[in-house]
Short mmCIF file of N, CA and C in Angstrom, two decimals:
data_model
loop_
_atom_site.label_atom_id
_atom_site.label_comp_id
_atom_site.label_asym_id
_atom_site.label_seq_id
_atom_site.Cartn_x
_atom_site.Cartn_y
_atom_site.Cartn_z
N UNK A 1 -8.78 -4.56 18.24
CA UNK A 1 -9.57 -5.88 18.40
C UNK A 1 -9.15 -6.78 17.30
N UNK A 2 -8.09 -7.26 17.15
CA UNK A 2 -7.41 -8.04 16.20
C UNK A 2 -6.47 -9.02 16.88
N UNK A 3 -6.07 -10.03 15.98
CA UNK A 3 -4.97 -10.84 16.43
C UNK A 3 -4.48 -11.52 15.17
N UNK A 4 -3.51 -12.22 15.49
CA UNK A 4 -2.57 -12.93 14.11
C UNK A 4 -3.91 -13.80 13.38
N UNK A 5 -3.56 -14.04 12.04
CA UNK A 5 -4.31 -14.82 11.26
C UNK A 5 -3.75 -16.35 11.64
N UNK A 6 -4.24 -17.31 11.57
CA UNK A 6 -3.59 -18.53 11.34
C UNK A 6 -2.49 -18.77 10.44
N UNK A 7 -1.37 -18.97 10.53
CA UNK A 7 -0.38 -19.24 9.65
C UNK A 7 -0.66 -19.93 8.29
N UNK A 8 -1.58 -20.50 7.99
CA UNK A 8 -1.89 -21.01 6.90
C UNK A 8 -3.08 -20.49 6.06
N UNK A 9 -3.35 -19.46 6.62
CA UNK A 9 -4.59 -18.59 6.17
C UNK A 9 -4.24 -18.07 5.13
N UNK A 10 -5.22 -18.09 4.01
CA UNK A 10 -4.89 -17.39 2.91
C UNK A 10 -6.30 -16.49 2.57
N UNK A 11 -5.93 -15.03 2.55
CA UNK A 11 -7.01 -14.19 2.58
C UNK A 11 -7.69 -14.39 1.27
N UNK A 12 -8.88 -14.94 1.26
CA UNK A 12 -9.92 -15.05 0.04
C UNK A 12 -10.98 -14.64 -0.30
N UNK A 13 -11.70 -13.77 0.88
CA UNK A 13 -12.95 -13.62 1.04
C UNK A 13 -13.26 -12.21 1.66
N UNK A 14 -14.11 -11.26 0.86
CA UNK A 14 -14.46 -10.13 1.27
C UNK A 14 -15.93 -10.51 1.90
N UNK A 15 -15.91 -9.76 3.22
CA UNK A 15 -17.24 -9.77 3.94
C UNK A 15 -17.71 -8.48 4.17
N UNK A 16 -18.94 -8.20 3.48
CA UNK A 16 -19.79 -6.81 3.58
C UNK A 16 -20.78 -6.75 4.83
N UNK A 17 -20.39 -5.81 5.58
CA UNK A 17 -21.47 -5.20 6.79
C UNK A 17 -21.97 -3.91 6.65
N UNK A 18 -22.91 -3.82 7.45
CA UNK A 18 -23.58 -2.52 7.88
C UNK A 18 -23.47 -2.27 9.22
N UNK A 19 -23.33 -0.96 9.76
CA UNK A 19 -23.32 -0.35 11.16
C UNK A 19 -23.65 0.81 11.14
N UNK A 20 -24.32 1.11 12.05
CA UNK A 20 -24.51 2.64 12.63
C UNK A 20 -24.87 2.53 13.99
N UNK A 21 -24.42 3.56 14.74
CA UNK A 21 -24.32 3.76 16.03
C UNK A 21 -24.55 5.44 16.56
N UNK A 22 -25.65 5.35 17.33
CA UNK A 22 -26.77 4.34 17.63
C UNK A 22 -27.45 3.72 16.17
N UNK A 23 -28.33 3.05 16.35
CA UNK A 23 -28.93 2.30 15.23
C UNK A 23 -29.45 3.60 14.70
N UNK A 24 -29.34 3.51 12.79
CA UNK A 24 -30.04 4.49 12.06
C UNK A 24 -29.46 6.05 12.49
N UNK A 25 -28.54 6.42 13.18
CA UNK A 25 -27.97 7.41 13.14
C UNK A 25 -26.50 7.31 12.79
N UNK A 26 -26.26 8.38 11.63
CA UNK A 26 -25.13 8.24 10.76
C UNK A 26 -24.43 9.53 10.89
N UNK A 27 -23.88 9.90 12.03
CA UNK A 27 -22.77 10.84 12.36
C UNK A 27 -22.15 10.83 13.70
N UNK A 28 -21.03 11.41 13.71
CA UNK A 28 -20.30 11.43 15.00
C UNK A 28 -19.22 9.97 14.85
N UNK A 29 -18.63 9.80 15.84
CA UNK A 29 -17.57 9.00 15.95
C UNK A 29 -17.91 7.59 16.75
N UNK A 30 -19.14 7.41 16.84
CA UNK A 30 -19.28 6.31 17.52
C UNK A 30 -18.79 4.88 17.10
N UNK A 31 -18.93 4.53 15.86
CA UNK A 31 -18.52 3.40 15.25
C UNK A 31 -16.82 3.61 15.27
N UNK A 32 -15.95 4.29 15.46
CA UNK A 32 -14.66 4.54 15.51
C UNK A 32 -14.40 4.27 16.84
N UNK A 33 -15.23 4.89 17.76
CA UNK A 33 -14.92 4.78 19.01
C UNK A 33 -15.35 2.90 19.46
N UNK A 34 -16.18 2.54 18.88
CA UNK A 34 -16.59 1.15 19.24
C UNK A 34 -15.29 0.24 18.81
N UNK A 35 -14.81 0.49 17.86
CA UNK A 35 -13.67 -0.08 16.95
C UNK A 35 -12.13 0.05 17.73
N UNK A 36 -12.25 1.12 18.80
CA UNK A 36 -10.94 1.44 19.37
C UNK A 36 -11.04 1.25 20.89
N UNK A 37 -12.37 0.61 21.16
CA UNK A 37 -12.75 0.46 22.77
C UNK A 37 -12.51 1.75 23.50
N UNK A 38 -13.28 2.90 22.89
CA UNK A 38 -13.55 4.16 23.36
C UNK A 38 -14.90 4.38 23.72
N UNK A 39 -15.91 3.57 23.08
CA UNK A 39 -17.51 4.10 23.47
C UNK A 39 -17.66 4.12 24.68
N UNK A 40 -18.14 5.23 24.79
CA UNK A 40 -18.80 5.34 26.30
C UNK A 40 -20.07 4.94 26.66
N UNK A 41 -20.42 4.22 27.35
CA UNK A 41 -21.88 3.74 27.54
C UNK A 41 -22.75 4.58 27.96
N UNK A 42 -22.35 5.73 28.85
CA UNK A 42 -22.97 6.71 29.03
C UNK A 42 -23.89 7.77 28.18
N UNK A 43 -23.09 7.55 27.26
CA UNK A 43 -23.29 8.76 25.87
C UNK A 43 -24.88 8.17 25.32
N UNK A 44 -25.32 6.78 25.22
CA UNK A 44 -26.86 6.50 24.53
C UNK A 44 -27.22 5.23 25.34
N UNK A 45 -28.36 5.15 25.52
CA UNK A 45 -28.75 4.06 26.20
C UNK A 45 -28.27 2.82 25.32
N UNK A 46 -28.45 2.66 24.18
CA UNK A 46 -28.16 1.58 23.45
C UNK A 46 -26.39 1.25 23.55
N UNK A 47 -25.75 2.08 24.06
CA UNK A 47 -24.18 1.74 24.03
C UNK A 47 -24.05 1.01 25.30
N UNK A 48 -25.11 0.91 26.38
CA UNK A 48 -24.77 0.20 27.56
C UNK A 48 -24.58 -1.22 26.98
N UNK A 49 -25.41 -1.78 26.06
CA UNK A 49 -25.45 -3.08 25.58
C UNK A 49 -24.25 -3.79 24.90
N UNK A 50 -23.64 -2.66 24.35
CA UNK A 50 -22.52 -3.15 23.59
C UNK A 50 -21.13 -2.43 23.90
N UNK A 51 -21.02 -1.89 24.96
CA UNK A 51 -19.71 -1.06 25.20
C UNK A 51 -18.48 -1.99 25.55
N UNK A 52 -18.87 -3.16 25.92
CA UNK A 52 -18.17 -4.11 26.19
C UNK A 52 -17.51 -4.86 25.11
N UNK A 53 -18.13 -4.99 24.04
CA UNK A 53 -17.78 -5.86 22.88
C UNK A 53 -16.37 -5.86 22.20
N UNK A 54 -15.72 -6.47 21.93
CA UNK A 54 -14.59 -6.30 21.58
C UNK A 54 -14.52 -6.61 19.66
N UNK A 55 -15.12 -5.80 19.18
CA UNK A 55 -15.19 -6.12 17.78
C UNK A 55 -14.38 -5.06 17.03
N UNK A 56 -14.29 -5.36 15.65
CA UNK A 56 -13.47 -4.57 14.69
C UNK A 56 -13.64 -4.73 13.17
N UNK A 57 -13.26 -4.11 12.28
CA UNK A 57 -13.34 -4.37 11.02
C UNK A 57 -12.03 -3.72 10.25
N UNK A 58 -11.68 -4.44 9.12
CA UNK A 58 -10.60 -4.12 8.46
C UNK A 58 -10.83 -2.46 7.95
N UNK A 59 -11.93 -2.35 7.32
CA UNK A 59 -12.32 -1.21 6.64
C UNK A 59 -13.77 -0.42 7.34
N UNK A 60 -13.87 0.75 7.00
CA UNK A 60 -15.25 1.32 7.50
C UNK A 60 -15.20 2.39 6.27
N UNK A 61 -16.58 2.34 5.47
CA UNK A 61 -16.61 3.41 4.45
C UNK A 61 -17.94 4.17 4.96
N UNK A 62 -17.70 5.48 5.14
CA UNK A 62 -18.67 6.31 5.62
C UNK A 62 -19.78 6.98 4.83
N UNK A 63 -20.66 7.31 5.17
CA UNK A 63 -21.91 7.74 4.29
C UNK A 63 -21.20 8.66 3.08
N UNK A 64 -20.42 9.61 3.49
CA UNK A 64 -19.66 10.50 2.45
C UNK A 64 -18.61 10.00 1.55
N UNK A 65 -18.50 8.52 1.94
CA UNK A 65 -17.68 7.75 1.03
C UNK A 65 -16.28 7.60 1.61
N UNK A 66 -15.98 8.38 2.78
CA UNK A 66 -14.71 8.39 3.01
C UNK A 66 -14.25 6.94 3.77
N UNK A 67 -13.05 6.68 3.55
CA UNK A 67 -12.67 5.23 4.12
C UNK A 67 -11.86 5.21 5.28
N UNK A 68 -11.84 4.35 6.15
CA UNK A 68 -10.82 4.30 7.33
C UNK A 68 -10.48 2.88 7.22
N UNK A 69 -9.25 2.78 7.67
CA UNK A 69 -8.87 1.22 8.05
C UNK A 69 -8.36 1.12 9.56
N UNK A 70 -8.84 0.06 10.04
CA UNK A 70 -8.62 -0.15 11.41
C UNK A 70 -7.57 -1.44 11.73
N UNK A 71 -7.54 -2.47 10.76
CA UNK A 71 -6.97 -3.18 10.95
C UNK A 71 -6.07 -3.67 9.74
N UNK A 72 -4.86 -3.97 9.65
CA UNK A 72 -3.92 -4.62 8.71
C UNK A 72 -4.72 -5.65 8.02
N UNK A 73 -5.01 -6.02 6.76
CA UNK A 73 -5.37 -7.18 6.26
C UNK A 73 -4.56 -8.35 6.52
N UNK A 74 -3.48 -7.89 6.78
CA UNK A 74 -2.67 -9.11 7.32
C UNK A 74 -3.06 -9.93 8.59
N UNK A 75 -3.69 -9.01 9.57
CA UNK A 75 -4.06 -9.46 10.77
C UNK A 75 -5.59 -9.83 10.49
N UNK A 76 -5.92 -10.64 11.56
CA UNK A 76 -7.25 -10.91 11.93
C UNK A 76 -8.37 -10.14 12.36
N UNK A 77 -9.00 -9.24 12.04
CA UNK A 77 -9.90 -8.49 12.49
C UNK A 77 -11.01 -9.22 13.16
N UNK A 78 -11.97 -8.84 14.04
CA UNK A 78 -13.03 -9.54 14.71
C UNK A 78 -14.37 -8.86 14.46
N UNK A 79 -14.66 -9.37 13.26
CA UNK A 79 -15.91 -8.60 12.49
C UNK A 79 -17.14 -9.83 12.14
N UNK A 80 -16.67 -11.10 11.80
CA UNK A 80 -17.55 -11.88 11.48
C UNK A 80 -18.14 -12.92 12.65
N UNK A 81 -17.46 -13.27 13.84
CA UNK A 81 -18.25 -13.78 14.81
C UNK A 81 -18.21 -15.37 14.44
N UNK A 82 -18.90 -16.18 14.95
CA UNK A 82 -19.13 -17.60 14.50
C UNK A 82 -19.77 -17.41 12.87
N UNK A 83 -18.95 -18.06 12.27
CA UNK A 83 -19.13 -17.95 10.92
C UNK A 83 -18.82 -19.19 9.91
N UNK A 84 -19.18 -19.39 8.64
CA UNK A 84 -18.82 -20.35 8.03
C UNK A 84 -19.17 -19.85 6.40
N UNK A 85 -18.04 -20.10 5.40
CA UNK A 85 -18.13 -19.94 3.87
C UNK A 85 -17.57 -21.17 3.40
N UNK A 86 -18.30 -21.65 2.31
CA UNK A 86 -17.99 -22.84 1.56
C UNK A 86 -17.72 -24.06 2.49
N UNK A 87 -18.33 -24.26 3.67
CA UNK A 87 -18.08 -25.12 4.83
C UNK A 87 -16.91 -24.95 5.35
N UNK A 88 -16.24 -23.74 5.49
CA UNK A 88 -15.10 -23.55 5.94
C UNK A 88 -15.51 -22.54 7.35
N UNK A 89 -15.25 -23.02 8.48
CA UNK A 89 -15.76 -22.19 9.82
C UNK A 89 -14.61 -20.94 10.06
N UNK A 90 -15.03 -20.08 10.69
CA UNK A 90 -14.08 -18.82 11.44
C UNK A 90 -13.87 -18.20 10.09
N UNK A 91 -14.86 -17.35 9.54
CA UNK A 91 -14.42 -16.61 8.42
C UNK A 91 -13.24 -15.59 8.51
N UNK A 92 -13.34 -15.02 10.24
CA UNK A 92 -12.33 -14.00 10.27
C UNK A 92 -10.87 -14.48 9.79
N UNK A 93 -10.68 -15.69 9.86
CA UNK A 93 -9.35 -16.51 9.58
C UNK A 93 -8.79 -15.85 8.35
N UNK A 94 -9.77 -15.77 7.28
CA UNK A 94 -9.46 -15.73 5.79
C UNK A 94 -10.38 -14.88 5.00
N UNK A 95 -10.90 -13.84 6.01
CA UNK A 95 -11.65 -12.78 5.33
C UNK A 95 -11.09 -11.40 5.57
N UNK A 96 -11.56 -10.51 4.65
CA UNK A 96 -11.45 -8.79 4.91
C UNK A 96 -12.68 -8.42 5.48
N UNK A 97 -12.96 -7.74 6.54
CA UNK A 97 -14.43 -7.25 6.50
C UNK A 97 -14.47 -5.56 6.43
N UNK A 98 -15.34 -5.39 5.66
CA UNK A 98 -15.90 -4.13 5.30
C UNK A 98 -17.10 -3.61 5.87
N UNK A 99 -17.18 -2.89 6.67
CA UNK A 99 -18.53 -1.96 7.47
C UNK A 99 -18.61 -0.97 6.54
N UNK A 100 -19.82 -0.84 5.97
CA UNK A 100 -20.75 0.31 5.60
C UNK A 100 -21.49 0.91 6.57
N UNK A 101 -21.13 2.31 6.82
CA UNK A 101 -21.91 3.21 7.63
C UNK A 101 -23.51 2.95 6.90
N UNK A 102 -24.41 2.34 7.79
CA UNK A 102 -25.97 2.26 7.00
C UNK A 102 -26.49 1.35 7.93
N UNK A 103 -27.55 1.00 7.78
CA UNK A 103 -28.49 -0.11 8.20
C UNK A 103 -29.44 -1.03 7.33
N UNK A 104 -30.30 -1.66 7.87
CA UNK A 104 -31.31 -2.76 7.06
C UNK A 104 -32.53 -2.11 6.69
N UNK A 105 -32.59 -0.99 7.27
CA UNK A 105 -33.42 0.34 6.98
C UNK A 105 -33.59 1.37 5.97
N UNK A 106 -32.13 1.71 5.46
CA UNK A 106 -31.91 2.85 4.52
C UNK A 106 -31.07 2.29 3.27
N UNK A 107 -31.03 3.06 2.29
CA UNK A 107 -30.21 2.89 0.97
C UNK A 107 -28.92 3.25 1.57
N UNK A 108 -28.14 2.95 0.78
CA UNK A 108 -26.72 3.44 1.06
C UNK A 108 -26.28 4.38 0.12
N UNK A 109 -25.44 5.25 0.11
CA UNK A 109 -25.11 6.51 -0.34
C UNK A 109 -24.30 5.91 -1.64
N UNK A 110 -24.59 6.43 -2.75
CA UNK A 110 -23.79 6.55 -4.11
C UNK A 110 -22.19 6.53 -3.81
N UNK A 111 -21.75 7.48 -3.05
CA UNK A 111 -20.32 7.61 -2.78
C UNK A 111 -19.80 6.11 -1.62
N UNK A 112 -20.55 5.85 -1.28
CA UNK A 112 -20.18 4.45 -0.59
C UNK A 112 -19.85 3.27 -1.49
N UNK A 113 -20.81 3.19 -2.61
CA UNK A 113 -20.39 2.55 -3.75
C UNK A 113 -19.11 2.72 -4.51
N UNK A 114 -19.01 3.87 -4.68
CA UNK A 114 -17.92 4.30 -5.38
C UNK A 114 -16.81 4.07 -4.75
N UNK A 115 -16.45 4.14 -3.23
CA UNK A 115 -15.39 3.79 -2.74
C UNK A 115 -15.21 2.59 -2.31
N UNK A 116 -16.52 1.72 -2.49
CA UNK A 116 -16.06 0.16 -2.05
C UNK A 116 -15.68 -0.54 -3.36
N UNK A 117 -16.02 -0.03 -4.38
CA UNK A 117 -15.60 -0.48 -5.90
C UNK A 117 -14.24 -0.25 -5.75
N UNK A 118 -13.63 0.79 -5.45
CA UNK A 118 -12.14 1.12 -5.35
C UNK A 118 -11.37 0.44 -4.53
N UNK A 119 -12.23 0.21 -3.40
CA UNK A 119 -11.53 -0.72 -2.34
C UNK A 119 -11.49 -2.27 -2.73
N UNK A 120 -12.55 -2.75 -3.29
CA UNK A 120 -12.54 -4.13 -3.84
C UNK A 120 -11.61 -4.37 -4.84
N UNK A 121 -11.36 -3.43 -6.01
CA UNK A 121 -10.33 -3.50 -6.93
C UNK A 121 -8.85 -3.45 -6.06
N UNK A 122 -8.64 -2.75 -5.30
CA UNK A 122 -7.30 -2.68 -4.50
C UNK A 122 -7.10 -4.19 -3.60
N UNK A 123 -8.01 -4.47 -3.05
CA UNK A 123 -8.00 -5.97 -2.36
C UNK A 123 -7.68 -6.91 -3.47
N UNK A 124 -8.56 -6.84 -4.72
CA UNK A 124 -8.22 -8.14 -5.63
C UNK A 124 -6.84 -7.95 -6.13
N UNK A 125 -6.54 -6.68 -6.48
CA UNK A 125 -5.24 -6.82 -7.00
C UNK A 125 -4.03 -7.39 -5.96
N UNK A 126 -4.15 -7.04 -4.75
CA UNK A 126 -3.29 -7.31 -3.68
C UNK A 126 -3.31 -8.79 -3.22
N UNK A 127 -4.58 -9.37 -3.00
CA UNK A 127 -4.90 -10.65 -2.26
C UNK A 127 -5.58 -11.71 -3.25
N UNK A 128 -5.52 -12.84 -2.86
CA UNK A 128 -6.09 -14.10 -3.72
C UNK A 128 -7.46 -14.18 -3.52
N UNK A 129 -8.30 -12.93 -3.52
CA UNK A 129 -9.43 -12.92 -3.31
C UNK A 129 -10.37 -13.67 -4.41
N UNK A 130 -11.57 -14.57 -3.92
CA UNK A 130 -12.00 -15.63 -4.77
C UNK A 130 -13.48 -15.10 -4.69
N UNK A 131 -13.76 -14.44 -3.31
CA UNK A 131 -15.64 -14.33 -3.16
C UNK A 131 -15.61 -13.04 -2.42
N UNK A 132 -17.09 -12.77 -2.51
CA UNK A 132 -17.65 -11.58 -1.59
C UNK A 132 -18.92 -12.11 -1.14
N UNK A 133 -19.17 -11.80 -0.04
CA UNK A 133 -20.32 -12.15 0.68
C UNK A 133 -20.60 -11.31 1.69
N UNK A 134 -22.13 -11.50 2.04
CA UNK A 134 -22.63 -10.27 3.32
C UNK A 134 -22.44 -11.32 4.34
N UNK A 135 -22.42 -10.33 5.67
CA UNK A 135 -22.49 -10.74 6.79
C UNK A 135 -23.71 -12.05 7.05
N UNK A 136 -24.84 -11.92 6.47
CA UNK A 136 -25.91 -12.57 6.36
C UNK A 136 -25.65 -13.76 5.95
N UNK A 137 -24.87 -13.76 4.81
CA UNK A 137 -24.26 -14.96 4.06
C UNK A 137 -23.49 -16.12 4.85
N UNK A 138 -22.50 -15.43 5.89
CA UNK A 138 -21.56 -16.11 6.59
C UNK A 138 -22.11 -16.60 8.08
N UNK A 139 -23.27 -16.09 8.29
CA UNK A 139 -23.99 -16.23 9.65
C UNK A 139 -25.38 -15.80 9.46
N UNK A 140 -25.81 -16.77 8.61
CA UNK A 140 -27.34 -16.41 8.38
C UNK A 140 -28.33 -16.65 9.41
N UNK A 141 -28.09 -17.11 10.55
CA UNK A 141 -29.02 -17.44 11.52
C UNK A 141 -28.61 -16.32 12.73
N UNK A 142 -27.68 -15.39 12.52
CA UNK A 142 -27.46 -14.37 13.43
C UNK A 142 -27.63 -13.05 12.78
N UNK A 143 -27.37 -12.80 11.58
CA UNK A 143 -27.25 -11.80 11.25
C UNK A 143 -27.82 -11.17 9.75
N UNK A 144 -28.27 -10.06 9.47
CA UNK A 144 -29.22 -9.73 8.15
C UNK A 144 -28.22 -8.65 7.46
N UNK A 145 -27.26 -8.24 7.99
CA UNK A 145 -26.38 -7.01 6.96
C UNK A 145 -25.64 -7.73 5.79
N UNK A 146 -25.51 -6.89 4.94
CA UNK A 146 -25.54 -5.28 4.87
C UNK A 146 -27.24 -5.09 4.65
N UNK A 147 -27.80 -6.05 4.23
CA UNK A 147 -29.58 -5.83 4.57
C UNK A 147 -30.16 -5.60 3.01
N UNK A 148 -31.25 -5.47 2.92
CA UNK A 148 -32.10 -5.64 1.50
C UNK A 148 -31.77 -4.42 0.66
N UNK A 149 -31.08 -3.07 1.35
CA UNK A 149 -30.89 -2.09 0.24
C UNK A 149 -29.52 -1.96 -0.09
N UNK A 150 -28.78 -3.10 0.10
CA UNK A 150 -27.67 -3.11 -0.39
C UNK A 150 -27.84 -3.59 -1.91
N UNK A 151 -27.17 -3.02 -2.75
CA UNK A 151 -27.09 -3.16 -4.29
C UNK A 151 -26.02 -4.20 -4.33
N UNK A 152 -26.51 -5.64 -4.39
CA UNK A 152 -25.56 -6.75 -4.48
C UNK A 152 -25.25 -6.79 -6.00
N UNK A 153 -26.37 -6.77 -7.08
CA UNK A 153 -26.09 -6.82 -8.36
C UNK A 153 -24.99 -5.88 -8.77
N UNK A 154 -25.04 -4.70 -8.19
CA UNK A 154 -23.92 -3.68 -8.93
C UNK A 154 -22.73 -3.97 -8.16
N UNK A 155 -22.48 -4.51 -7.05
CA UNK A 155 -21.21 -5.11 -6.56
C UNK A 155 -20.72 -6.26 -6.90
N UNK A 156 -21.49 -7.45 -7.19
CA UNK A 156 -21.40 -8.62 -7.75
C UNK A 156 -20.80 -8.43 -9.13
N UNK A 157 -21.34 -7.47 -10.16
CA UNK A 157 -21.11 -7.14 -11.33
C UNK A 157 -19.55 -6.86 -11.56
N UNK A 158 -19.49 -5.63 -10.84
CA UNK A 158 -18.13 -5.15 -10.55
C UNK A 158 -17.10 -6.16 -9.96
N UNK A 159 -17.59 -7.02 -8.98
CA UNK A 159 -16.62 -7.98 -8.32
C UNK A 159 -16.16 -8.98 -9.52
N UNK A 160 -17.05 -9.52 -10.25
CA UNK A 160 -17.17 -10.37 -11.24
C UNK A 160 -15.95 -10.48 -12.42
N UNK A 161 -16.06 -8.73 -12.69
CA UNK A 161 -15.31 -7.88 -14.04
C UNK A 161 -14.03 -7.92 -13.24
N UNK A 162 -13.71 -7.53 -12.06
CA UNK A 162 -12.36 -7.47 -11.60
C UNK A 162 -11.80 -8.88 -11.33
N UNK A 163 -12.46 -9.76 -11.13
CA UNK A 163 -11.65 -11.05 -10.95
C UNK A 163 -11.36 -11.59 -12.55
N UNK A 164 -12.35 -11.45 -13.22
CA UNK A 164 -12.08 -11.95 -14.47
C UNK A 164 -10.71 -11.26 -15.17
N UNK A 165 -10.43 -10.10 -14.73
CA UNK A 165 -9.47 -9.41 -15.53
C UNK A 165 -8.13 -9.94 -14.75
N UNK A 166 -7.89 -10.36 -13.40
CA UNK A 166 -7.05 -10.81 -12.82
C UNK A 166 -6.41 -12.17 -13.01
#
C-alpha cells in the first residue's frame, strides 16, 4: 500500500502513530496482515470494518522493540490520510510514518522507545528531517494517536539533540 512520492517531495517529517489489532491486543501478525492486505475479516469482528482499508506505514515497532519496514522511505506510504503540517497538505508526500504497537490506553514499552530513538537517528542521518509529529498533530479532527501515554518529552528531547548534531 504505497506509491511514488511527488517528484519534488523532500522527506522532512516523521509521523508517529499507534496501532493494535484488534484494539489493545498486542500479539500475533494482524498489523502485518493489514499492511500487506492479508487481514482475514473472519478472524475477529473488528476486522470486518477495516479489512478493505489500504493502509501502510514505513515502519512498525512491536512491543518487544523489534522493527519491521514495510515501505521504502523513498516511496509514499499510506499512513497519514487527509493531513496537514505547517500549512502543507498531504503529509504522506513528505513524511515517514512510524507505527508503534500500542494504543491510546496503555503505556508504551521501554524497548519501543530504544528502537524508536535508534530509528530516528538513522532517519535524520539519511534524510533532511526537520520535524517530528504525532498523527494527532497532522490530522487533529480525525486522529488521537500516538495518544496520551506517548512520552513526547523524551522523544522530542532526543530529536532536538540529534537535529542539533547534524
